[in-house]
CSV table of N, CA and C in Angstrom, one decimal:
chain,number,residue,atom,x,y,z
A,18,UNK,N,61.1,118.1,73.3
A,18,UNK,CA,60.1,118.3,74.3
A,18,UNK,C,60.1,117.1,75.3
A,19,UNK,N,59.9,117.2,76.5
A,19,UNK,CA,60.0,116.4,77.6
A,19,UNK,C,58.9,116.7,78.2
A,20,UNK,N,58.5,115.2,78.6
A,20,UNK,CA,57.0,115.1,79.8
A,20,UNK,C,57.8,115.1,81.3
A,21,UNK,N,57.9,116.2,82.2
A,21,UNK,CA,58.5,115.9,83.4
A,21,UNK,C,56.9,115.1,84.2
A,22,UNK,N,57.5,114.2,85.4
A,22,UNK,CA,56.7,113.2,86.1
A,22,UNK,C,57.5,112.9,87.7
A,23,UNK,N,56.5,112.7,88.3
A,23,UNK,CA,56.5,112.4,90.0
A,23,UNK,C,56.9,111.2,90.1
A,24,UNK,N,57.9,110.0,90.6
A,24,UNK,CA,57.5,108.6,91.0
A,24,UNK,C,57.9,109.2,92.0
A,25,UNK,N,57.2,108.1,93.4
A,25,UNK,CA,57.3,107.8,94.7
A,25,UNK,C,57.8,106.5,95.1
A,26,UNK,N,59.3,106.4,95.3
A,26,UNK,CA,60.0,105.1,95.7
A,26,UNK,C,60.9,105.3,96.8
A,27,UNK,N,60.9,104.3,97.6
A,27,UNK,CA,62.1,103.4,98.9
A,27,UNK,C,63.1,104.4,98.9
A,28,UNK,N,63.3,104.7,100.4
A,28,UNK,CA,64.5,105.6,100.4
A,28,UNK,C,65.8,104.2,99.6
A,29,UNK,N,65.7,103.1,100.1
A,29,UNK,CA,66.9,102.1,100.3
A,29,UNK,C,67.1,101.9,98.2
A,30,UNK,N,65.7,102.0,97.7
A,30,UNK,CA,65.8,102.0,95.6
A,30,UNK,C,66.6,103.5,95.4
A,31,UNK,N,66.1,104.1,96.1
A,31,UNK,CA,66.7,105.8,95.6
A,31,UNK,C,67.9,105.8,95.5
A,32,UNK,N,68.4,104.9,97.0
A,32,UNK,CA,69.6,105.3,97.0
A,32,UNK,C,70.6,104.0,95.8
A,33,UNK,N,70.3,103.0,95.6
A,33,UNK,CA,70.0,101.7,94.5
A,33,UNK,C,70.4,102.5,93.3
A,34,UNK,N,69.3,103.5,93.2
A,34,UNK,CA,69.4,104.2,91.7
A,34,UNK,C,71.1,105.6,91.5
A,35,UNK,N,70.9,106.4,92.8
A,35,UNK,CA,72.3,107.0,92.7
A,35,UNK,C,73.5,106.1,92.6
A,36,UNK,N,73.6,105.5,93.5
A,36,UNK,CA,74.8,104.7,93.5
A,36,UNK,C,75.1,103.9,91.9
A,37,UNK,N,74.4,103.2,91.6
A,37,UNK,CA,74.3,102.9,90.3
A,37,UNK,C,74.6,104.3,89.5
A,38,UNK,N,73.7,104.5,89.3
A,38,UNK,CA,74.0,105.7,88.3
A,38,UNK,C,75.3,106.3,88.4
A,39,UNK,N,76.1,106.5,89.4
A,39,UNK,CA,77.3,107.5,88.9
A,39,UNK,C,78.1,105.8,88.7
A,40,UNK,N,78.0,104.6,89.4
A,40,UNK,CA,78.8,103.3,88.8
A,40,UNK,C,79.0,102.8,87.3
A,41,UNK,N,77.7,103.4,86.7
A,41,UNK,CA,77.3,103.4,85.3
A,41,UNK,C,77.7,104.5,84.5
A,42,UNK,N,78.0,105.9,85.1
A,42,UNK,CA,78.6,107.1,85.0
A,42,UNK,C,77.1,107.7,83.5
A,43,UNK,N,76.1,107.8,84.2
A,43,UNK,CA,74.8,107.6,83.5
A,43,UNK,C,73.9,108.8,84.4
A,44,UNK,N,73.1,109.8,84.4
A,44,UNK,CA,72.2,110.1,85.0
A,44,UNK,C,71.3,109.6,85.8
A,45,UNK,N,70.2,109.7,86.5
A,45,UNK,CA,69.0,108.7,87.2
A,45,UNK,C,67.8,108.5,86.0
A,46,UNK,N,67.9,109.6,85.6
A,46,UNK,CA,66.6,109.5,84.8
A,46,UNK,C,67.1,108.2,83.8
A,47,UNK,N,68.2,108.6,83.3
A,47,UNK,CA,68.7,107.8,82.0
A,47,UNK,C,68.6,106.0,82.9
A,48,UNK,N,68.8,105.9,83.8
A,48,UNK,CA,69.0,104.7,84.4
A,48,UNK,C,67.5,104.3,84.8
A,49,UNK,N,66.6,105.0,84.8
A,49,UNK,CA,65.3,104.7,85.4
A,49,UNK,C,64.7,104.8,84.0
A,50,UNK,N,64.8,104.7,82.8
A,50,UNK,CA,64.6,104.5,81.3
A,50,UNK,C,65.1,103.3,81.3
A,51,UNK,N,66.3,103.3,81.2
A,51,UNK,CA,67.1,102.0,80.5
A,51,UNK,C,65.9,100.8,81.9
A,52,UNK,N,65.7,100.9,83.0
A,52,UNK,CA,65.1,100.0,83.7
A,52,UNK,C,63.8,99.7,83.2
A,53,UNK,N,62.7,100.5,82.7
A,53,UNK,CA,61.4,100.8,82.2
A,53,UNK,C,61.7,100.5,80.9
A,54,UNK,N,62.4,100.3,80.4
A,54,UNK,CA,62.6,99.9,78.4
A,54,UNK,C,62.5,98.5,78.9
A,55,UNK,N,63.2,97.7,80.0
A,55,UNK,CA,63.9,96.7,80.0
A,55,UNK,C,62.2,96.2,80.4
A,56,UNK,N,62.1,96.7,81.7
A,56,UNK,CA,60.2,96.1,82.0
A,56,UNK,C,59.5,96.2,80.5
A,57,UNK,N,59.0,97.1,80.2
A,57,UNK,CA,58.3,97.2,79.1
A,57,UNK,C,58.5,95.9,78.1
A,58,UNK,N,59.9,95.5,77.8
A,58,UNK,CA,60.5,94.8,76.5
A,58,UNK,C,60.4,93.4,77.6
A,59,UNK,N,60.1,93.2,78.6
A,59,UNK,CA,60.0,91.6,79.3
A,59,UNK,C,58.7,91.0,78.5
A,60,UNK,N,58.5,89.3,79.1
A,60,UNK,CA,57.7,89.2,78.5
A,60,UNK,C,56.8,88.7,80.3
A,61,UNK,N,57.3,88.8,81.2
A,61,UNK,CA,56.4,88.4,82.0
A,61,UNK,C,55.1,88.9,83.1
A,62,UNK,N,54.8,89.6,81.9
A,62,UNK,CA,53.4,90.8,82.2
A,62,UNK,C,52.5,90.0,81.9
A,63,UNK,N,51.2,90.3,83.0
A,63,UNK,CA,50.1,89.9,82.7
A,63,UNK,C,48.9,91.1,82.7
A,64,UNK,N,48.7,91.3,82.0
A,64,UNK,CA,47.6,92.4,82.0
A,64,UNK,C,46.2,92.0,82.5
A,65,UNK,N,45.6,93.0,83.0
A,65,UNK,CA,44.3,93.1,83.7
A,65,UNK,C,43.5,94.7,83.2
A,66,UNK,N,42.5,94.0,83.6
A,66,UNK,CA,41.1,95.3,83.1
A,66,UNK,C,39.7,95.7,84.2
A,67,UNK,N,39.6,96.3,84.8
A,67,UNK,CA,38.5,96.5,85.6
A,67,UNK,C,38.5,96.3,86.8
A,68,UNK,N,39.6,96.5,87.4
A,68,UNK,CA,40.5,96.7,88.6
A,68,UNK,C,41.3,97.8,88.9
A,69,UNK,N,41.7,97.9,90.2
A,69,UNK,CA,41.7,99.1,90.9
A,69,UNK,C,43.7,99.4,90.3
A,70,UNK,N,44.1,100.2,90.4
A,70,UNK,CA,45.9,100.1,90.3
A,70,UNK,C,45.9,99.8,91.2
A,71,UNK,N,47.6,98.7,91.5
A,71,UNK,CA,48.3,98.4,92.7
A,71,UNK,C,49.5,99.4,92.6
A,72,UNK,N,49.2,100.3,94.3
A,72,UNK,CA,50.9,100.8,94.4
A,72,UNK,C,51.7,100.0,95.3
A,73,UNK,N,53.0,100.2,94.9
A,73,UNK,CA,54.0,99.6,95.6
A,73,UNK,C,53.9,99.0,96.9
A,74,UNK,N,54.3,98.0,97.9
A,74,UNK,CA,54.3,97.3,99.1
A,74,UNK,C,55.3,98.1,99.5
A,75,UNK,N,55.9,98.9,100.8
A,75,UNK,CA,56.5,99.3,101.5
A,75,UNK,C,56.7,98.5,102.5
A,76,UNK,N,57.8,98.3,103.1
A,76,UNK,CA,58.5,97.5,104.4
A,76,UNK,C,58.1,98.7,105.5
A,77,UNK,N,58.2,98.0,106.4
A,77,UNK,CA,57.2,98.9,107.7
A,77,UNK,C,58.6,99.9,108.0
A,78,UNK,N,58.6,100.9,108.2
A,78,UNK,CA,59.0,101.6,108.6
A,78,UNK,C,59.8,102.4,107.7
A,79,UNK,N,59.8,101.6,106.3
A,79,UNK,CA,60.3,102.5,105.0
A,79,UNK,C,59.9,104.0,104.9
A,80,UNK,N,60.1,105.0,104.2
A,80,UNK,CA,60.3,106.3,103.8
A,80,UNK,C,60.2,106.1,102.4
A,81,UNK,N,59.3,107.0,102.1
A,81,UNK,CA,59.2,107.0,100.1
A,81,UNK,C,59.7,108.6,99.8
A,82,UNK,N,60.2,108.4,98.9
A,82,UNK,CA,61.5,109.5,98.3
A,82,UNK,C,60.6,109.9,97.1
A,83,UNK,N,60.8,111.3,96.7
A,83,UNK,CA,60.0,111.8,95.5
A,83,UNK,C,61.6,111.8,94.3
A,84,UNK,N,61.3,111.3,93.5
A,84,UNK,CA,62.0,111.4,92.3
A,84,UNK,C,61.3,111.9,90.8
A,85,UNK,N,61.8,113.5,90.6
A,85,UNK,CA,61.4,114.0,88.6
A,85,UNK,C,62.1,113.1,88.1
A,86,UNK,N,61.1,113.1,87.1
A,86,UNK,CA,62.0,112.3,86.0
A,86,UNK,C,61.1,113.1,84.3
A,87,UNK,N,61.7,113.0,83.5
A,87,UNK,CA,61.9,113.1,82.3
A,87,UNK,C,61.6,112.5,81.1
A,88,UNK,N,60.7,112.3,80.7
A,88,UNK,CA,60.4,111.3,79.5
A,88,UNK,C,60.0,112.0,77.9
A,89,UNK,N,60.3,111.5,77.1
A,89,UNK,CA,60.0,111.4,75.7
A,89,UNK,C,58.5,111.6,75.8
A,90,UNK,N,57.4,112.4,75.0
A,90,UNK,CA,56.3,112.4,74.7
A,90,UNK,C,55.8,110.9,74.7
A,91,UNK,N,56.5,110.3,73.6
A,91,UNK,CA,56.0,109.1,73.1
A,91,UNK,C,56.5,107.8,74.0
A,92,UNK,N,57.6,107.5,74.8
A,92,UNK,CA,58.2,106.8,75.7
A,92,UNK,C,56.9,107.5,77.4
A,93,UNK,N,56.4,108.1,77.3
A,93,UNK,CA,55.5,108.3,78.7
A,93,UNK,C,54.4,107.8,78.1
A,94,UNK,N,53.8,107.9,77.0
A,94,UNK,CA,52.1,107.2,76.9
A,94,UNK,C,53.0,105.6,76.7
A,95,UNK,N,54.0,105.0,76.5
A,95,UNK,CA,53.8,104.2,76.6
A,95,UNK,C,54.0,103.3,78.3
A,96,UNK,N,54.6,104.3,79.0
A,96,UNK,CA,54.6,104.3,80.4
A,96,UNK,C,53.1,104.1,81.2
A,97,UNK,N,52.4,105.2,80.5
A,97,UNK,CA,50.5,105.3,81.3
A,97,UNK,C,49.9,104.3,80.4
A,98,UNK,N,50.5,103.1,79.1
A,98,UNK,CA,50.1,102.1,79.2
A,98,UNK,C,50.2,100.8,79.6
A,99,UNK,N,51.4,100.8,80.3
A,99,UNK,CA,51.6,100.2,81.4
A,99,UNK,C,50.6,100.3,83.0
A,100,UNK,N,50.1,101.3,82.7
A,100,UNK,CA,49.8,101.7,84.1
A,100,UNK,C,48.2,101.4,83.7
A,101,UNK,N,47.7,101.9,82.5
A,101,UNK,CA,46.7,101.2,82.5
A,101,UNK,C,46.4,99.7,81.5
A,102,UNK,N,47.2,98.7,81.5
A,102,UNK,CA,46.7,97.8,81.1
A,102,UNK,C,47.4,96.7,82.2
A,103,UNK,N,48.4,97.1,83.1
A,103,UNK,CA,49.0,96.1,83.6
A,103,UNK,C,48.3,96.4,85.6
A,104,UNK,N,47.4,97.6,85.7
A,104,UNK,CA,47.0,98.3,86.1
A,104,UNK,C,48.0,98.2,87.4
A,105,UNK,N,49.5,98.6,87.2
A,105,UNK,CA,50.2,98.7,87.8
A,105,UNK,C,50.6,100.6,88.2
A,106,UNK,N,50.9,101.5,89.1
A,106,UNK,CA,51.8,102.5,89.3
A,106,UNK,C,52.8,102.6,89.0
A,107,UNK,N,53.2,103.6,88.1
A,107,UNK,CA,54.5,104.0,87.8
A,107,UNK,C,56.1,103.6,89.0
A,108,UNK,N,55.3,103.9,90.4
A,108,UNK,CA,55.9,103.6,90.9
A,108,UNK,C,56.5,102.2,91.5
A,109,UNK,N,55.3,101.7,91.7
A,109,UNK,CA,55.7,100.1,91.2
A,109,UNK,C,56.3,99.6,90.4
A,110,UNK,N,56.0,99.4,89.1
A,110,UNK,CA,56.6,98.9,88.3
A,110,UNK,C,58.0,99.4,88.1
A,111,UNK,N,58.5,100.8,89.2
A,111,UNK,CA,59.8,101.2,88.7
A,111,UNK,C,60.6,100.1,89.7
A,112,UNK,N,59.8,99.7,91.1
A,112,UNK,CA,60.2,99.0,91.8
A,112,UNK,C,60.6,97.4,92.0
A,113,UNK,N,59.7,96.8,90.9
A,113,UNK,CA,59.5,95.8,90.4
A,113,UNK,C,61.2,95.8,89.7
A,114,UNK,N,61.2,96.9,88.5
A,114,UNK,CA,62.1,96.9,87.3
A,114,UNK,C,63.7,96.8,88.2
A,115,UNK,N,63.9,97.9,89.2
A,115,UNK,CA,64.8,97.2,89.9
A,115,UNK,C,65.1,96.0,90.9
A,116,UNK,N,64.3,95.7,90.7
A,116,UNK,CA,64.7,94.1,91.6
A,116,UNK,C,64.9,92.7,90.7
A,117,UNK,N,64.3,93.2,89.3
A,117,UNK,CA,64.0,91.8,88.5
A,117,UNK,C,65.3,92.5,87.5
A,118,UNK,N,66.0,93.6,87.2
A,118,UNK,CA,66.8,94.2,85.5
A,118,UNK,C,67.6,94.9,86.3
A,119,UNK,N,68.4,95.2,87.4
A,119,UNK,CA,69.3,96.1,87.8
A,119,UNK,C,70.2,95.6,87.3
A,120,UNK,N,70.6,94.0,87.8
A,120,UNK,CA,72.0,92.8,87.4
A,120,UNK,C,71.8,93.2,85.7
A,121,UNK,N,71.2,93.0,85.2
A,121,UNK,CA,71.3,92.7,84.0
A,121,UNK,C,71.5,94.6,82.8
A,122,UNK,N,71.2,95.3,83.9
A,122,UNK,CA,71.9,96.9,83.2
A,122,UNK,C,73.0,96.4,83.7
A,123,UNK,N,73.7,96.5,84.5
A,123,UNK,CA,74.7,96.8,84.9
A,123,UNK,C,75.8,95.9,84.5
A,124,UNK,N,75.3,94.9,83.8
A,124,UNK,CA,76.2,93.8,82.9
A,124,UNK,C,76.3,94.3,81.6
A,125,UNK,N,75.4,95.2,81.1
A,125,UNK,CA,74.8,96.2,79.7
A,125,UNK,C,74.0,95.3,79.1
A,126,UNK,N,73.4,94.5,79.7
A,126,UNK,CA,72.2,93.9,79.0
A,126,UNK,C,70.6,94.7,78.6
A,127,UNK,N,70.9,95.6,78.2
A,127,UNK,CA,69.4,96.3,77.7
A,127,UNK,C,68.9,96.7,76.2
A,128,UNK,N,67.9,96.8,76.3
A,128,UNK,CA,67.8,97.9,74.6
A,128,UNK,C,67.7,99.3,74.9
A,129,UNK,N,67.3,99.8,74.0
A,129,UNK,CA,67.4,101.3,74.1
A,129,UNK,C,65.9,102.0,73.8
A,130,UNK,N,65.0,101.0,73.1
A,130,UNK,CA,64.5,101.7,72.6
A,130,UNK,C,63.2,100.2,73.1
A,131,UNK,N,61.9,100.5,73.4
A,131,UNK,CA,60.7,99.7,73.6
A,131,UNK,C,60.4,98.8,72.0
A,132,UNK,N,60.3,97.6,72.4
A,132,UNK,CA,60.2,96.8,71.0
A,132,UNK,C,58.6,96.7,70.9
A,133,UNK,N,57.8,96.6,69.5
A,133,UNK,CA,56.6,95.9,69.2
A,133,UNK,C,55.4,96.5,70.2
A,134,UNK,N,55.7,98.0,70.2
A,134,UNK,CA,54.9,98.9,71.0
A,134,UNK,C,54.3,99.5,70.0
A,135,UNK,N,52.5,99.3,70.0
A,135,UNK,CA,52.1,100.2,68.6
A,135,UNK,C,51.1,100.9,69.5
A,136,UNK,N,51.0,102.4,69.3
A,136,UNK,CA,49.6,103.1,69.6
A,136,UNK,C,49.3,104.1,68.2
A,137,UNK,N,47.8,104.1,68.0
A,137,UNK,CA,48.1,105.1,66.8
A,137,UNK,C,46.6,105.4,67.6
A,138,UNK,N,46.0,106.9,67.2
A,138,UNK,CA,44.7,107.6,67.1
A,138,UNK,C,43.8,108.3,66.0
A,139,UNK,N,43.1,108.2,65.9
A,139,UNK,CA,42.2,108.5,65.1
A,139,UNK,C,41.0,109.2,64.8
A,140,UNK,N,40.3,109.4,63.8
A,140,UNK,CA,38.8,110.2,64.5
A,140,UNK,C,38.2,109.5,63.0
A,141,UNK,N,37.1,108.9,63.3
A,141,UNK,CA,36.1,108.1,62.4
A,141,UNK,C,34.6,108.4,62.7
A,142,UNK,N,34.2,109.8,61.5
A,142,UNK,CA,32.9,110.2,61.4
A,142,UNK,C,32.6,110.9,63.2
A,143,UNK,N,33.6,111.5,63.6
A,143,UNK,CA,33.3,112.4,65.2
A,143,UNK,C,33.5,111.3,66.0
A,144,UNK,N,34.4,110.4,65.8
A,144,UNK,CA,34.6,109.3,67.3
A,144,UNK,C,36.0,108.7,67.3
A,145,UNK,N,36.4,109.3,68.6
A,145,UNK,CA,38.0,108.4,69.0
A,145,UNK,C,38.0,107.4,68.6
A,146,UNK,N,39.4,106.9,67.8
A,146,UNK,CA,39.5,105.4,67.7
A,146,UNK,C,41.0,105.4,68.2
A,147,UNK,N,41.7,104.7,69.3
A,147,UNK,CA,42.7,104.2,69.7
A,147,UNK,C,43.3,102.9,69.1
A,148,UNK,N,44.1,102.6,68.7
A,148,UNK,CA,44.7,101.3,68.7
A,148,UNK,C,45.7,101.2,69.1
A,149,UNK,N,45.8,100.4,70.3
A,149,UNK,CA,47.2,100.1,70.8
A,149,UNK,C,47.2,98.1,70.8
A,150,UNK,N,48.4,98.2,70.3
A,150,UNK,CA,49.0,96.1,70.3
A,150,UNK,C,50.3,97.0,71.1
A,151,UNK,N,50.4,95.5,72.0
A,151,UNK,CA,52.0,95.1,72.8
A,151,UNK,C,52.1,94.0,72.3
A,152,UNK,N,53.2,93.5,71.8
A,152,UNK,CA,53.2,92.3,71.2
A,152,UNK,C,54.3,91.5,72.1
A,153,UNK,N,54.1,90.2,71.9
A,153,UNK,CA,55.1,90.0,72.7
A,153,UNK,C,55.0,88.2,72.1
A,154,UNK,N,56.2,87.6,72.0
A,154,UNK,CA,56.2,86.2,71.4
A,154,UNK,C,54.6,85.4,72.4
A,155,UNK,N,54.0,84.8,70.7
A,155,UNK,CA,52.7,83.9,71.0
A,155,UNK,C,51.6,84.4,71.0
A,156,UNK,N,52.1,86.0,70.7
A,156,UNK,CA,50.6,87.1,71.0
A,156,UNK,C,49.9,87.1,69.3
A,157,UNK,N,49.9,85.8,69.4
A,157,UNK,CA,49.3,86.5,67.5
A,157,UNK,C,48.2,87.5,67.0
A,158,UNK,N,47.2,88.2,68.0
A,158,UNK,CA,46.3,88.7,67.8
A,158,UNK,C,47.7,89.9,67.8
A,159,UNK,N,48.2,90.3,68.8
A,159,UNK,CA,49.3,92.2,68.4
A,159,UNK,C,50.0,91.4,67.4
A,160,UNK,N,50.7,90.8,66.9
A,160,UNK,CA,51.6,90.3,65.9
A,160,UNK,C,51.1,90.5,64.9
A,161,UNK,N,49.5,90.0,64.6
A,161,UNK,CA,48.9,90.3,63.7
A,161,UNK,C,48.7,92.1,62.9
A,162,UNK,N,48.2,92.9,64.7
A,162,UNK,CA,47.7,94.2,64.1
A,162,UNK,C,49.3,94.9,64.0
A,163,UNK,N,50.3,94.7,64.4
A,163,UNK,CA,51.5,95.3,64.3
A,163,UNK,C,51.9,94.7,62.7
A,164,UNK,N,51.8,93.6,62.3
A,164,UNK,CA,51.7,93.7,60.8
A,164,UNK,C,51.1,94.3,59.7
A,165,UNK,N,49.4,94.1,60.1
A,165,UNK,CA,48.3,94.9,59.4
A,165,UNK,C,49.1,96.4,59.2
A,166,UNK,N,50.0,97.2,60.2
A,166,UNK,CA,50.0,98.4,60.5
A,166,UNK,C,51.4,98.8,60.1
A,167,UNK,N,52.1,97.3,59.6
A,167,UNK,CA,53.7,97.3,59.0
A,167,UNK,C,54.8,98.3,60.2
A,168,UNK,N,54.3,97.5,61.6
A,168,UNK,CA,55.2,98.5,62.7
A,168,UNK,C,56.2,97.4,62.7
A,169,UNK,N,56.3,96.3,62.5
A,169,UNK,CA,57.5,94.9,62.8
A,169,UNK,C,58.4,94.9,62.0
């Protein structure tokens, strides 16, 4: 099963993303993953809470391109928590992901798979309990619950 999704990005990334993609002989979706594994797995996020999302900065006279994309059940919530803890848009951050990890796909520098990502849910006596850790080197409080939870 697959979550289909909307991003809105740069005519000049869209085209960034085809040209790559058949260079890499790879799909878009698959190439707009491998970029979003690669954000997700950085360590230079800073998270925020009780603020508005930022979408993308467009250059004056840019055109924004609608692109489906395809995700894993479990690879999209960790996408919408990106989007709510970094209170960034999907589409941003896909924007971001190519300018800072294109060089480094296309060298095959990636993973495949999101590292030290834990969400689990719950119900305790009729009440949601979420727990989500992103761990990331120095984060000892997620290092901690990703152990408690034996995800590392």
């Amino acid at each position: 099963m697959s979550i289909e999704t909307t991003i809105s990005i740069s005519n000049k990334n869209k085209i960034r993303l085809v040209e790559y993609s058949q260079l890499l002989d790879i799909s878009m979706n698959e190439l707009i993953i491998k970029l979003l594994v690669k954000y997700l797995n950085s360590n230079h996020k800073k998270t925020k809470i009780y603020s508005r999302v930022k979408y993308q900065k467009l250059e004056e006279g840019s055109v924004l391109k609608r692109i489906h994309v395809w995700f894993s059940p479990e690879f999209y919530e960790k996408c919408f928590g990106l989007r709510l803890f970094l209170k960034l848009s999907l589409s941003n951050i896909l924007s971001q992901a190519i300018e800072l990890f294109m060089e480094d796909i296309l060298k095959g520098q990636y993973d495949n798979y999101v590292k030290n990502f834990f969400f689990q849910s719950s119900l305790y006596k009729n009440c949601p309990i979420f727990i989500i850790a992103w761990s990331y080197p120095g984060n000892t409080i997620a290092e901690k619950i990703l152990e408690i939870y034996e995800y590392t």
